[in-house]
């Protein structure tokens, strides 16, 4: 059984409130659960939505076990219904959501929105989640390159989110075996990945012995780039499995 | 209509009842509203004609105190002014296009801080309801003539530089006289992007470029939406949402759902629905040419279709139940059938059923005409005619507001009902006719 280490940070950036939420918990019998959520909607709606989604997923994680990635649909749908129920005529509440579960040398994850999960094996990026945004679609249509999503005009146009419609379409991974290699996971909201490139994530990972160290290095880059601008809330959860 | 405190409409931010705008349009009721405007039914006081009035009312940007007429701009008045001008500009273009398959616009004007246009009030139902009435889908051969008409209208506006951007079965109207008309322009507009999707698009009909703020939209955008409309109409299935198809294209050709679809039409619909705009028909004319050249299916239209074909172009000049060339000469049943007025305006009058009968308030289309203001009678209320082979007499309600009753049974609009000797037809407050076959 490999060892799991995790770390996190969240920052309000240049905004007046932090609408991101995150989760990082580990239970002997249930494994490890990591989550980030980026809330949208004025008047505190975003913060409420992302916090509610986090609470629901936490509840689900602690009370039931899912055997396969498709079952994330159940958790996400629960979160979706709760956030929809919270809506008022004046306040629209939505949130992105990324959830990772590691148990018994296996990992699986699911996402909706444009918060991301990056998976590194032996220091190399092997996969990242698809954004549910118009920019991601432009990449698929061959109009722009993946790297050009950062700063793209349609980056904020979400095609899927929690709290928008009764039916949601999420992406989920295969069940990934972690045996026989060192793995790292980075869950982050767009306020974070906007300012740190994938190449830099890899570079900093290779030079770090702990998730905390890794996050600190990446945070420095972000801070340097956002020194004079009103950047978005940014949140990241890092996990290392050895 | 009640006055005073009860002038409020549903929704309350709409113009109150009895409002008169442009000095001549009297607002009667709200017909519908969406993200960008409110449509009212009204009345032109100058010529007593019913009209529909479209008001520019972008719900995100404006508000109105219930009971008042002035529109209050909430935010960014510069943006409102710009969008309002676009609304008027498109209306001007449609106004100048004048195509019989394009909703006719009578006048455009500004008042109450916003923009309006008055247009013809349509009788009939939109394609979505038409499809639903037919059990969720219709045959290609029945749809084909309507599509050719709409393509004609679209081509006209494209040539004038306007893209509809919101084509769907909701925006195609099938009038009581069998004409298809294109309605509701400019509904799909993108407001400035912020985190949430503020573009109101019809999933399944909107191509990928409509989701993008710098997407290149053109005639090909309407081509996609019309292809999607055809797909939905003939298969009964919504096309897969375009952005889903960008990731993985799972759209199956309509021929997978229906038999009898000419292969060139199957291919044309799929070409129109190509997610890559460069692979579609680049103009409506190209699309139309392929459809026009395809098999019209003479002899393959069902009985129901033939009836509808009979409706097309039914616009007879008015003379009070005047005599025109007898289409039923030689029809024995027709020679002996008549409609006897039992009560109401035409009591004791006898109408020989040797011609198509159209009953209503519109003197241009009807030959049994009721005066303006007769309660319970629509402009084109109902029609009586012989089934094509001449063996049975049919009554059809033309979507009347208050209904047509056959032996006290309220008829479903658009569905023909066979008439037999002694049947009683009733409509309006007190109008009763008896069917008589004097054999």
XYZ file of C-alpha atoms in Angstrom:
681
model
C 0.000 0.000 0.000
C 1.584 3.214 -1.138
C 1.824 6.311 0.957
C -0.323 9.279 0.151
C 0.680 12.795 1.022
C -1.408 15.842 0.292
C -1.370 19.594 0.578
C -3.558 22.491 -0.450
C -3.871 26.218 -0.616
C -6.499 28.713 -1.553
C -6.216 32.425 -2.178
C -8.750 35.154 -2.826
C -6.546 36.796 -5.444
C -7.680 40.307 -6.305
C -11.370 39.658 -5.641
C -13.451 40.729 -2.654
C -14.451 37.213 -1.717
C -13.229 33.697 -2.266
C -15.802 31.592 -4.054
C -13.574 28.550 -4.393
C -13.939 25.552 -2.137
C -11.749 22.519 -1.684
C -11.507 19.277 0.227
C -8.699 16.947 1.154
C -9.487 14.078 3.495
C -8.098 10.647 4.181
C -9.825 7.830 6.011
C -8.237 4.449 6.660
C -11.289 2.546 5.495
C -12.314 4.816 2.637
C -9.125 6.085 1.122
C -8.390 9.619 0.083
C -10.719 12.188 -1.400
C -9.639 15.477 -2.975
C -11.870 18.142 -4.466
C -11.842 21.663 -5.830
C -14.863 23.719 -6.788
C -15.050 27.178 -8.318
C -18.319 28.952 -7.589
C -20.050 31.450 -9.868
C -22.848 33.870 -9.214
C -22.889 37.241 -7.536
C -23.973 38.226 -4.036
C -22.278 35.309 -2.365
C -24.049 32.795 -4.553
C -20.814 31.391 -5.916
C -19.329 30.783 -2.498
C -22.527 29.108 -1.340
C -22.678 26.890 -4.410
C -19.103 25.663 -4.220
C -19.378 25.119 -0.452
C -22.590 23.152 -0.888
C -21.059 20.977 -3.598
C -18.084 20.301 -1.366
C -20.335 19.398 1.562
C -22.391 16.993 -0.511
C -19.360 15.228 -1.930
C -17.830 14.980 1.542
C -21.060 13.484 2.879
C -21.179 11.013 0.018
C -17.540 10.028 0.452
C -17.973 9.373 4.148
C -21.204 7.441 3.862
C -20.913 5.366 0.733
C -18.345 3.787 -1.481
C -18.328 3.896 -5.237
C -16.835 0.997 -7.089
C -16.534 2.443 -10.538
C -16.034 5.884 -12.055
C -19.566 5.979 -13.588
C -20.935 6.135 -10.077
C -19.579 9.644 -9.716
C -22.730 10.515 -11.638
C -24.747 9.788 -8.510
C -22.659 12.085 -6.286
C -22.514 14.874 -8.834
C -26.237 14.638 -9.491
C -26.912 14.938 -5.756
C -24.715 18.018 -5.574
C -26.431 19.405 -8.658
C -29.913 19.000 -7.180
C -28.869 20.640 -3.935
C -27.342 23.620 -5.675
C -30.384 23.959 -7.945
C -32.615 23.919 -4.869
C -30.607 26.796 -3.462
C -31.294 29.077 -6.405
C -33.370 32.179 -5.906
C -34.835 34.419 -8.605
C -32.113 36.986 -7.925
C -29.096 34.828 -7.319
C -27.848 32.310 -9.815
C -25.551 29.818 -8.233
C -23.298 27.493 -10.095
C -20.038 25.807 -9.512
C -17.418 23.742 -11.239
C -16.407 20.505 -9.565
C -13.462 18.110 -9.716
C -13.301 15.077 -7.445
C -10.529 12.504 -7.058
C -10.660 9.280 -5.069
C -7.660 7.118 -4.286
C -8.244 3.776 -2.625
C -6.375 0.497 -2.617
C -3.778 1.532 -5.173
C -6.444 2.747 -7.577
C -7.435 6.263 -8.559
C -10.486 7.629 -10.322
C -11.816 11.093 -10.867
C -14.612 13.110 -12.411
C -15.033 16.735 -13.407
C -17.548 19.260 -14.634
C -16.662 22.798 -15.633
C -13.232 24.283 -16.205
C -11.479 23.373 -12.979
C -8.875 20.765 -13.798
C -7.175 17.649 -12.609
C -3.663 16.875 -13.833
C -2.190 13.395 -13.467
C 1.568 12.910 -13.435
C 3.349 9.565 -13.501
C 7.005 9.461 -12.517
C 7.242 13.209 -12.873
C 5.632 13.390 -16.300
C 2.215 14.733 -17.198
C 0.171 11.857 -18.597
C -3.317 13.292 -18.667
C -5.455 16.278 -17.801
C -9.203 16.750 -17.750
C -11.156 18.428 -20.534
C -12.556 21.839 -19.797
C -16.271 22.146 -20.428
C -15.770 25.495 -22.056
C -16.195 27.026 -25.485
C -12.409 27.433 -25.705
C -11.889 23.714 -25.241
C -14.322 23.174 -28.055
C -12.292 25.555 -30.217
C -9.247 23.358 -29.535
C -11.195 20.282 -30.628
C -12.226 22.104 -33.799
C -8.607 22.780 -34.561
C -8.992 26.547 -34.269
C -6.610 27.080 -31.388
C -3.998 24.988 -29.588
C -4.564 23.602 -26.095
C -2.026 26.034 -24.612
C -3.922 28.937 -26.144
C -6.894 28.365 -23.884
C -5.102 30.511 -21.315
C -6.226 34.041 -22.014
C -8.659 33.005 -24.754
C -11.761 35.146 -25.093
C -14.209 32.264 -24.654
C -12.357 30.726 -21.757
C -15.063 31.736 -19.303
C -17.956 30.437 -21.347
C -18.846 27.255 -19.557
C -20.831 24.595 -21.314
C -21.394 22.491 -18.209
C -21.527 23.311 -14.513
C -23.222 22.195 -11.325
C -26.448 24.101 -10.675
C -27.322 25.017 -14.242
C -29.699 22.378 -15.478
C -31.453 19.344 -14.092
C -29.381 17.027 -16.198
C -25.619 17.299 -16.143
C -22.925 15.702 -18.235
C -19.705 15.074 -16.428
C -16.468 13.516 -17.576
C -14.969 10.698 -15.602
C -11.742 8.792 -15.868
C -11.028 5.107 -16.115
C -10.012 3.370 -12.951
C -6.269 3.961 -12.969
C -3.876 1.597 -11.236
C -1.208 3.382 -9.246
C 0.903 0.317 -8.701
C 4.501 0.274 -9.827
C 5.081 3.997 -10.243
C 5.112 7.311 -8.449
C 2.063 9.388 -9.113
C 1.119 12.966 -8.474
C -2.233 14.706 -8.876
C -2.960 18.392 -9.057
C -6.549 19.607 -8.750
C -6.919 23.311 -9.382
C -9.384 26.035 -10.298
C -8.849 28.127 -13.397
C -7.552 31.024 -11.349
C -4.540 28.776 -10.701
C -3.910 27.014 -14.000
C -4.260 30.270 -15.832
C -0.885 31.354 -14.493
C 1.127 28.142 -14.318
C 1.909 26.147 -17.436
C 1.975 22.379 -17.617
C 5.679 22.385 -18.338
C 6.268 24.393 -15.169
C 4.084 22.016 -13.165
C 6.268 19.123 -14.292
C 9.491 21.000 -13.641
C 8.477 21.972 -10.132
C 7.215 18.468 -9.412
C 10.539 16.904 -10.251
C 12.309 19.273 -7.887
C 9.920 18.685 -4.974
C 9.846 16.002 -2.322
C 6.470 16.870 -0.891
C 3.154 18.170 -2.178
C 3.616 21.249 -0.039
C 6.965 22.018 -1.639
C 5.485 21.532 -5.081
C 2.617 23.897 -4.381
C 4.924 26.512 -2.927
C 7.054 26.541 -6.058
C 4.036 26.891 -8.335
C 2.476 29.499 -6.091
C 5.590 31.639 -6.442
C 5.185 31.667 -10.202
C 1.541 32.627 -9.910
C 2.247 35.403 -7.470
C 4.956 36.863 -9.661
C 2.603 36.925 -12.644
C -0.326 38.405 -10.771
C 1.483 40.994 -8.720
C -0.156 43.945 -10.407
C -3.436 42.535 -11.555
C -6.779 41.717 -9.966
C -6.602 38.000 -10.500
C -9.305 35.471 -9.804
C -9.566 33.255 -6.716
C -7.092 30.442 -7.048
C -7.080 27.091 -5.338
C -4.982 23.968 -5.682
C -4.835 20.565 -4.019
C -1.727 18.460 -4.614
C -1.324 14.754 -3.888
C 1.704 12.520 -4.102
C 1.517 8.780 -4.125
C 4.712 6.814 -3.674
C -60.829 44.054 -21.073
C -60.867 45.541 -17.624
C -59.551 49.006 -17.030
C -57.890 50.718 -14.108
C -56.083 48.525 -11.620
C -56.716 45.446 -13.713
C -54.766 46.665 -16.693
C -51.835 44.474 -15.742
C -50.930 41.689 -18.057
C -49.173 38.453 -17.525
C -46.178 39.033 -17.274
C -46.627 42.241 -15.258
C -43.737 44.023 -16.958
C -45.551 43.896 -20.289
C -47.414 46.881 -21.673
C -50.756 47.156 -19.884
C -54.020 46.293 -21.616
C -55.540 49.154 -23.588
C -52.233 50.838 -24.226
C -52.163 52.557 -27.585
C -48.802 52.904 -29.260
C -47.691 54.672 -32.396
C -50.986 56.513 -32.205
C -52.902 53.624 -33.733
C -52.004 50.211 -32.335
C -54.201 49.081 -29.486
C -52.618 46.445 -27.275
C -54.951 43.579 -26.458
C -52.876 40.821 -24.940
C -49.464 39.210 -24.650
C -48.931 36.378 -27.116
C -45.498 35.417 -25.879
C -42.206 36.658 -24.539
C -38.634 35.581 -24.470
C -35.202 36.845 -23.527
C -35.204 39.581 -26.119
C -38.730 40.712 -26.633
C -42.423 40.587 -25.955
C -45.004 39.870 -28.644
C -48.486 41.296 -28.276
C -51.724 40.826 -30.122
C -53.237 44.126 -31.069
C -55.527 45.984 -33.333
C -54.874 48.726 -35.846
C -57.420 51.407 -35.018
C -57.106 52.940 -38.466
C -58.192 49.920 -40.457
C -59.527 47.602 -37.754
C -57.088 44.856 -38.655
C -55.592 42.559 -36.093
C -51.842 42.853 -35.803
C -49.030 41.369 -33.809
C -46.569 43.768 -32.229
C -43.025 42.908 -31.275
C -41.439 44.989 -28.552
C -37.693 45.051 -27.993
C -37.368 44.053 -24.350
C -34.052 42.378 -23.484
C -34.883 41.069 -20.059
C -31.329 41.245 -18.758
C -30.937 44.900 -19.620
C -34.276 46.536 -18.906
C -37.262 46.628 -16.611
C -40.635 48.337 -16.423
C -42.853 49.315 -13.538
C -46.001 47.211 -13.805
C -48.846 49.306 -15.116
C -46.649 51.823 -16.883
C -45.338 51.993 -20.415
C -41.860 53.457 -20.162
C -38.986 51.002 -20.384
C -36.193 51.548 -17.855
C -32.705 50.658 -18.960
C -30.859 48.992 -16.086
C -27.299 48.898 -17.188
C -24.932 49.958 -19.917
C -27.289 52.215 -21.809
C -24.754 52.325 -24.624
C -25.122 48.599 -25.135
C -28.909 48.841 -25.013
C -28.918 51.548 -27.649
C -26.644 49.484 -29.859
C -28.713 46.331 -29.557
C -31.958 48.223 -30.018
C -30.592 49.674 -33.221
C -29.682 46.182 -34.420
C -33.232 45.041 -33.628
C -34.634 47.888 -35.722
C -32.116 47.395 -38.471
C -33.048 43.764 -38.932
C -36.723 44.664 -38.892
C -36.026 47.255 -41.593
C -34.378 44.639 -43.744
C -37.221 42.161 -43.325
C -39.640 44.998 -44.028
C -37.899 45.688 -47.297
C -37.502 42.038 -48.233
C -41.181 41.333 -48.754
C -41.311 37.636 -49.378
C -44.632 35.839 -49.020
C -42.945 33.322 -46.774
C -41.552 35.969 -44.521
C -43.641 37.457 -41.807
C -44.894 40.742 -43.150
C -43.895 43.816 -41.219
C -46.215 46.826 -41.457
C -44.302 49.481 -39.564
C -41.368 50.125 -37.254
C -41.186 52.830 -34.643
C -39.648 53.891 -31.368
C -41.656 54.745 -28.302
C -41.508 54.313 -24.529
C -37.734 54.269 -24.729
C -37.581 51.150 -26.822
C -38.308 49.868 -30.319
C -41.298 48.134 -31.904
C -42.519 46.694 -35.106
C -46.075 45.844 -36.107
C -46.504 42.741 -38.192
C -49.153 40.403 -39.512
C -50.942 38.280 -36.989
C -50.717 34.709 -38.053
C -53.400 32.030 -37.907
C -52.257 28.492 -37.708
C -49.546 26.976 -35.596
C -45.828 26.703 -35.522
C -44.068 23.685 -36.939
C -43.361 22.273 -33.486
C -47.057 22.076 -32.648
C -47.835 20.861 -36.143
C -45.390 18.000 -35.680
C -46.790 17.217 -32.249
C -50.317 17.085 -33.627
C -49.098 14.474 -36.037
C -47.692 12.240 -33.365
C -44.220 13.740 -33.072
C -42.987 13.552 -36.633
C -44.159 14.034 -40.198
C -43.183 12.467 -43.484
C -40.465 14.089 -45.548
C -42.816 14.515 -48.510
C -45.222 16.447 -46.341
C -42.434 18.638 -44.954
C -40.720 19.231 -48.279
C -42.975 21.998 -49.679
C -42.787 23.937 -46.413
C -39.004 23.657 -46.365
C -38.755 24.948 -49.925
C -40.869 27.938 -48.950
C -38.747 28.680 -45.884
C -35.543 28.275 -47.844
C -36.885 30.787 -50.294
C -37.561 33.259 -47.503
C -34.151 32.645 -45.930
C -32.389 33.121 -49.196
C -34.055 36.502 -49.571
C -32.892 37.718 -46.177
C -29.412 36.299 -46.605
C -29.025 38.193 -49.829
C -30.034 41.292 -47.867
C -27.262 40.551 -45.350
C -29.250 39.243 -42.382
C -28.785 35.886 -40.691
C -31.749 34.548 -38.760
C -29.630 32.720 -36.138
C -32.534 31.055 -34.364
C -34.119 28.678 -36.832
C -36.037 25.853 -35.230
C -39.506 24.324 -35.504
C -40.701 27.027 -33.096
C -39.837 29.766 -35.553
C -41.489 28.295 -38.601
C -45.174 28.967 -38.783
C -47.643 26.862 -40.758
C -50.545 29.137 -41.542
C -54.142 28.034 -41.881
C -53.930 28.653 -45.593
C -51.071 26.208 -45.944
C -48.241 28.693 -46.286
C -45.139 28.309 -44.200
C -43.701 31.520 -42.802
C -40.458 32.357 -41.120
C -40.850 34.278 -37.895
C -38.941 35.623 -34.919
C -35.735 37.132 -36.197
C -32.806 38.280 -34.192
C -33.692 36.301 -31.132
C -30.298 34.743 -30.758
C -27.881 37.446 -29.838
C -24.831 37.133 -27.715
C -24.434 39.508 -24.842
C -20.957 40.134 -23.463
C -19.500 36.912 -22.187
C -19.061 36.500 -18.500
C -18.516 33.298 -16.570
C -21.998 31.935 -17.102
C -23.343 31.165 -20.547
C -25.392 34.183 -21.430
C -25.977 33.140 -24.987
C -29.476 31.790 -25.389
C -29.192 29.027 -27.929
C -31.452 26.212 -28.976
C -29.485 23.079 -28.244
C -29.521 20.718 -31.158
C -30.161 23.454 -33.707
C -27.237 25.756 -32.920
C -23.964 24.969 -34.693
C -20.627 25.225 -32.826
C -19.770 28.701 -34.149
C -22.793 30.161 -32.344
C -21.302 29.245 -28.988
C -18.144 31.209 -29.701
C -17.993 34.951 -29.154
C -15.814 35.385 -32.231
C -17.411 32.573 -34.168
C -17.854 33.204 -37.858
C -21.570 33.091 -38.428
C -23.099 33.295 -41.833
C -25.667 31.715 -44.106
C -24.067 28.377 -43.150
C -25.243 28.940 -39.578
C -28.867 29.035 -40.713
C -28.162 26.069 -43.002
C -27.182 24.017 -39.958
C -30.233 25.052 -37.979
C -32.568 24.300 -40.872
C -30.933 20.897 -41.318
C -31.510 20.286 -37.623
C -35.127 21.356 -37.994
C -35.648 18.922 -40.862
C -33.981 16.191 -38.859
C -36.237 16.746 -35.873
C -39.383 17.054 -37.990
C -38.972 13.824 -39.907
C -37.319 11.597 -37.300
C -39.012 12.872 -34.149
C -35.564 12.914 -32.559
C -33.559 15.989 -31.567
C -30.182 16.125 -33.294
C -27.242 15.625 -30.928
C -26.056 18.986 -29.562
C -23.328 20.358 -31.795
C -20.759 20.909 -29.061
C -21.129 17.289 -28.012
C -20.504 16.288 -31.608
C -17.256 18.248 -31.656
C -15.937 15.868 -29.039
C -17.481 12.752 -30.485
C -19.828 12.780 -33.427
C -22.593 10.326 -32.691
C -25.240 11.817 -34.988
C -26.872 9.124 -37.110
C -28.361 9.961 -40.501
C -32.142 10.472 -40.549
C -32.473 7.445 -42.835
C -31.678 5.349 -39.770
C -35.026 6.431 -38.347
C -37.284 6.673 -41.381
C -37.825 4.723 -44.542
C -38.791 6.335 -47.775
C -36.374 9.213 -47.447
C -34.696 9.903 -50.807
C -30.956 9.258 -50.392
C -30.041 12.662 -51.777
C -32.168 14.314 -49.077
C -30.584 12.137 -46.402
C -27.150 13.228 -47.610
C -28.208 16.856 -47.876
C -29.475 16.981 -44.302
C -26.247 15.456 -43.027
C -24.228 17.903 -45.094
C -26.198 20.796 -43.629
C -25.502 19.365 -40.185
C -21.757 19.105 -40.636
C -20.078 20.532 -37.535
C -17.388 22.036 -39.697
C -18.983 25.103 -41.278
C -16.748 24.846 -44.341
C -18.171 21.431 -45.164
C -21.808 22.533 -45.168
C -23.760 24.162 -47.967
C -22.343 27.668 -47.906
C -25.588 29.280 -49.013
C -29.273 28.520 -48.604
C -29.570 28.535 -52.362
C -27.198 25.566 -52.712
C -29.190 23.674 -50.116
C -32.477 24.622 -51.738
C -31.322 23.498 -55.180
C -30.613 20.018 -53.924
C -33.990 19.773 -52.211
C -35.833 21.209 -55.165
C -34.247 18.666 -57.473
C -35.233 15.827 -55.189
C -38.262 13.596 -55.607
C -41.432 15.485 -54.599
C -43.197 12.221 -53.857
C -46.324 12.623 -55.968
C -48.582 9.725 -55.180
C -46.726 9.023 -51.986
C -48.415 11.640 -49.872
C -51.017 10.222 -47.531
C -54.647 11.233 -47.409
C -53.899 13.642 -44.604
C -51.248 15.309 -46.700
C -53.618 15.747 -49.614
C -56.035 17.609 -47.402
C -53.343 19.948 -46.346
C -52.373 20.518 -49.942
C -55.960 21.501 -50.568
C -55.625 24.202 -47.967
C -52.801 25.862 -49.720
C -53.679 29.030 -51.494
C -57.210 29.077 -50.192
C -57.824 32.769 -50.475
C -60.964 33.514 -52.373
C -62.092 37.046 -53.137
C -65.018 38.033 -51.036
C -68.617 38.035 -52.083
C -71.160 36.977 -49.515
C -71.236 33.261 -50.078
C -70.879 34.145 -53.704
C -70.970 31.656 -56.528
C -67.653 30.802 -58.126
C -66.818 28.197 -60.719
C -68.166 24.984 -59.342
C -65.349 22.586 -58.494
C -67.821 19.892 -57.720
C -69.722 19.766 -60.940
C -70.572 16.132 -61.513
C -70.246 15.220 -57.858
C -73.614 13.664 -57.080
C -73.292 14.011 -53.354
C -72.276 17.625 -53.676
C -75.233 18.431 -55.898
C -77.593 17.477 -53.140
C -75.825 18.684 -50.025
C -76.433 21.923 -48.235
C -75.897 23.723 -44.987
C -79.023 25.070 -43.324
C -78.729 27.944 -40.872
C -80.724 27.037 -37.768
C -79.843 29.932 -35.493
C -77.704 33.002 -35.380
C -76.953 35.461 -38.129
C -77.689 33.074 -40.977
C -80.875 31.541 -39.627
C -83.153 30.139 -42.258
C -80.520 30.521 -44.968
C -79.473 27.706 -47.190
C -75.892 27.275 -48.445
C -75.453 24.700 -51.197
C -72.376 22.615 -50.550
C -71.262 22.557 -54.122
C -68.171 24.583 -53.336
C -65.571 24.787 -50.588
C -66.996 26.695 -47.650
C -64.894 28.875 -45.401
C -66.539 30.458 -42.379
C -65.128 33.355 -40.413
C -64.727 37.084 -40.020
C -62.157 37.650 -42.729
C -63.911 38.862 -45.841
C -60.851 38.155 -47.948
C -60.774 34.457 -47.246
C -64.287 33.451 -46.226
C -67.477 32.952 -48.144
C -69.774 32.721 -45.127
C -68.732 35.926 -43.460
C -69.493 37.244 -40.015
C -69.107 40.930 -39.212
C -66.223 42.308 -37.160
C -66.921 41.991 -33.494
C -69.084 38.886 -33.694
C -68.193 37.099 -30.480
C -66.622 33.675 -30.563
C -65.803 33.691 -34.263
C -62.258 33.811 -35.547
C -61.049 35.393 -38.733
C -60.824 32.000 -40.386
C -62.915 29.808 -38.147
C -63.672 26.575 -39.945
C -63.963 25.030 -43.388
C -66.235 22.510 -45.091
C -65.227 20.658 -48.222
C -65.346 17.354 -49.991
C -62.622 14.817 -49.512
C -60.574 14.583 -52.745
C -62.318 11.556 -54.151
C -65.659 13.267 -53.523
C -67.174 10.619 -51.327
C -67.384 12.365 -48.022
C -67.972 15.828 -46.728
C -65.509 17.096 -44.186
C -65.481 19.795 -41.529
C -62.246 21.143 -40.145
C -61.651 23.696 -37.397
C -58.954 26.151 -38.477
C -57.456 26.780 -35.088
C -60.281 29.024 -33.950
C -60.004 30.629 -30.559
C -63.419 29.581 -29.265
C -63.773 26.318 -31.096
C -66.078 24.594 -33.501
C -68.544 22.037 -32.193
C -69.880 19.068 -34.159
C -72.899 17.560 -32.435
C -71.681 19.293 -29.260
C -68.258 17.760 -29.493
C -65.424 20.285 -29.618
C -63.227 19.579 -32.609
C -59.467 19.301 -32.532
C -58.035 21.986 -34.775
C -56.661 20.846 -38.093
C -58.267 17.403 -37.956
C -60.950 16.731 -40.568
C -64.262 15.262 -39.411
C -66.719 13.536 -41.655
C -70.170 15.104 -41.860
C -73.375 13.139 -42.239
C -76.968 14.068 -42.809
C -78.432 15.785 -39.779
C -75.145 16.753 -38.157
C -75.253 19.970 -36.160
C -72.362 22.428 -36.381
C -72.145 25.119 -33.734
C -69.735 27.979 -33.069
C -69.682 31.417 -31.539
C -72.468 32.533 -29.241
C -75.467 31.155 -31.067
C -74.559 30.085 -34.584
C -75.954 26.711 -35.550
C -76.004 24.972 -38.911
C -77.483 21.665 -39.922
C -76.024 19.464 -42.630
C -78.489 18.134 -45.114
C -78.002 15.517 -47.848
C -81.226 15.598 -49.801
C -81.138 12.297 -51.508
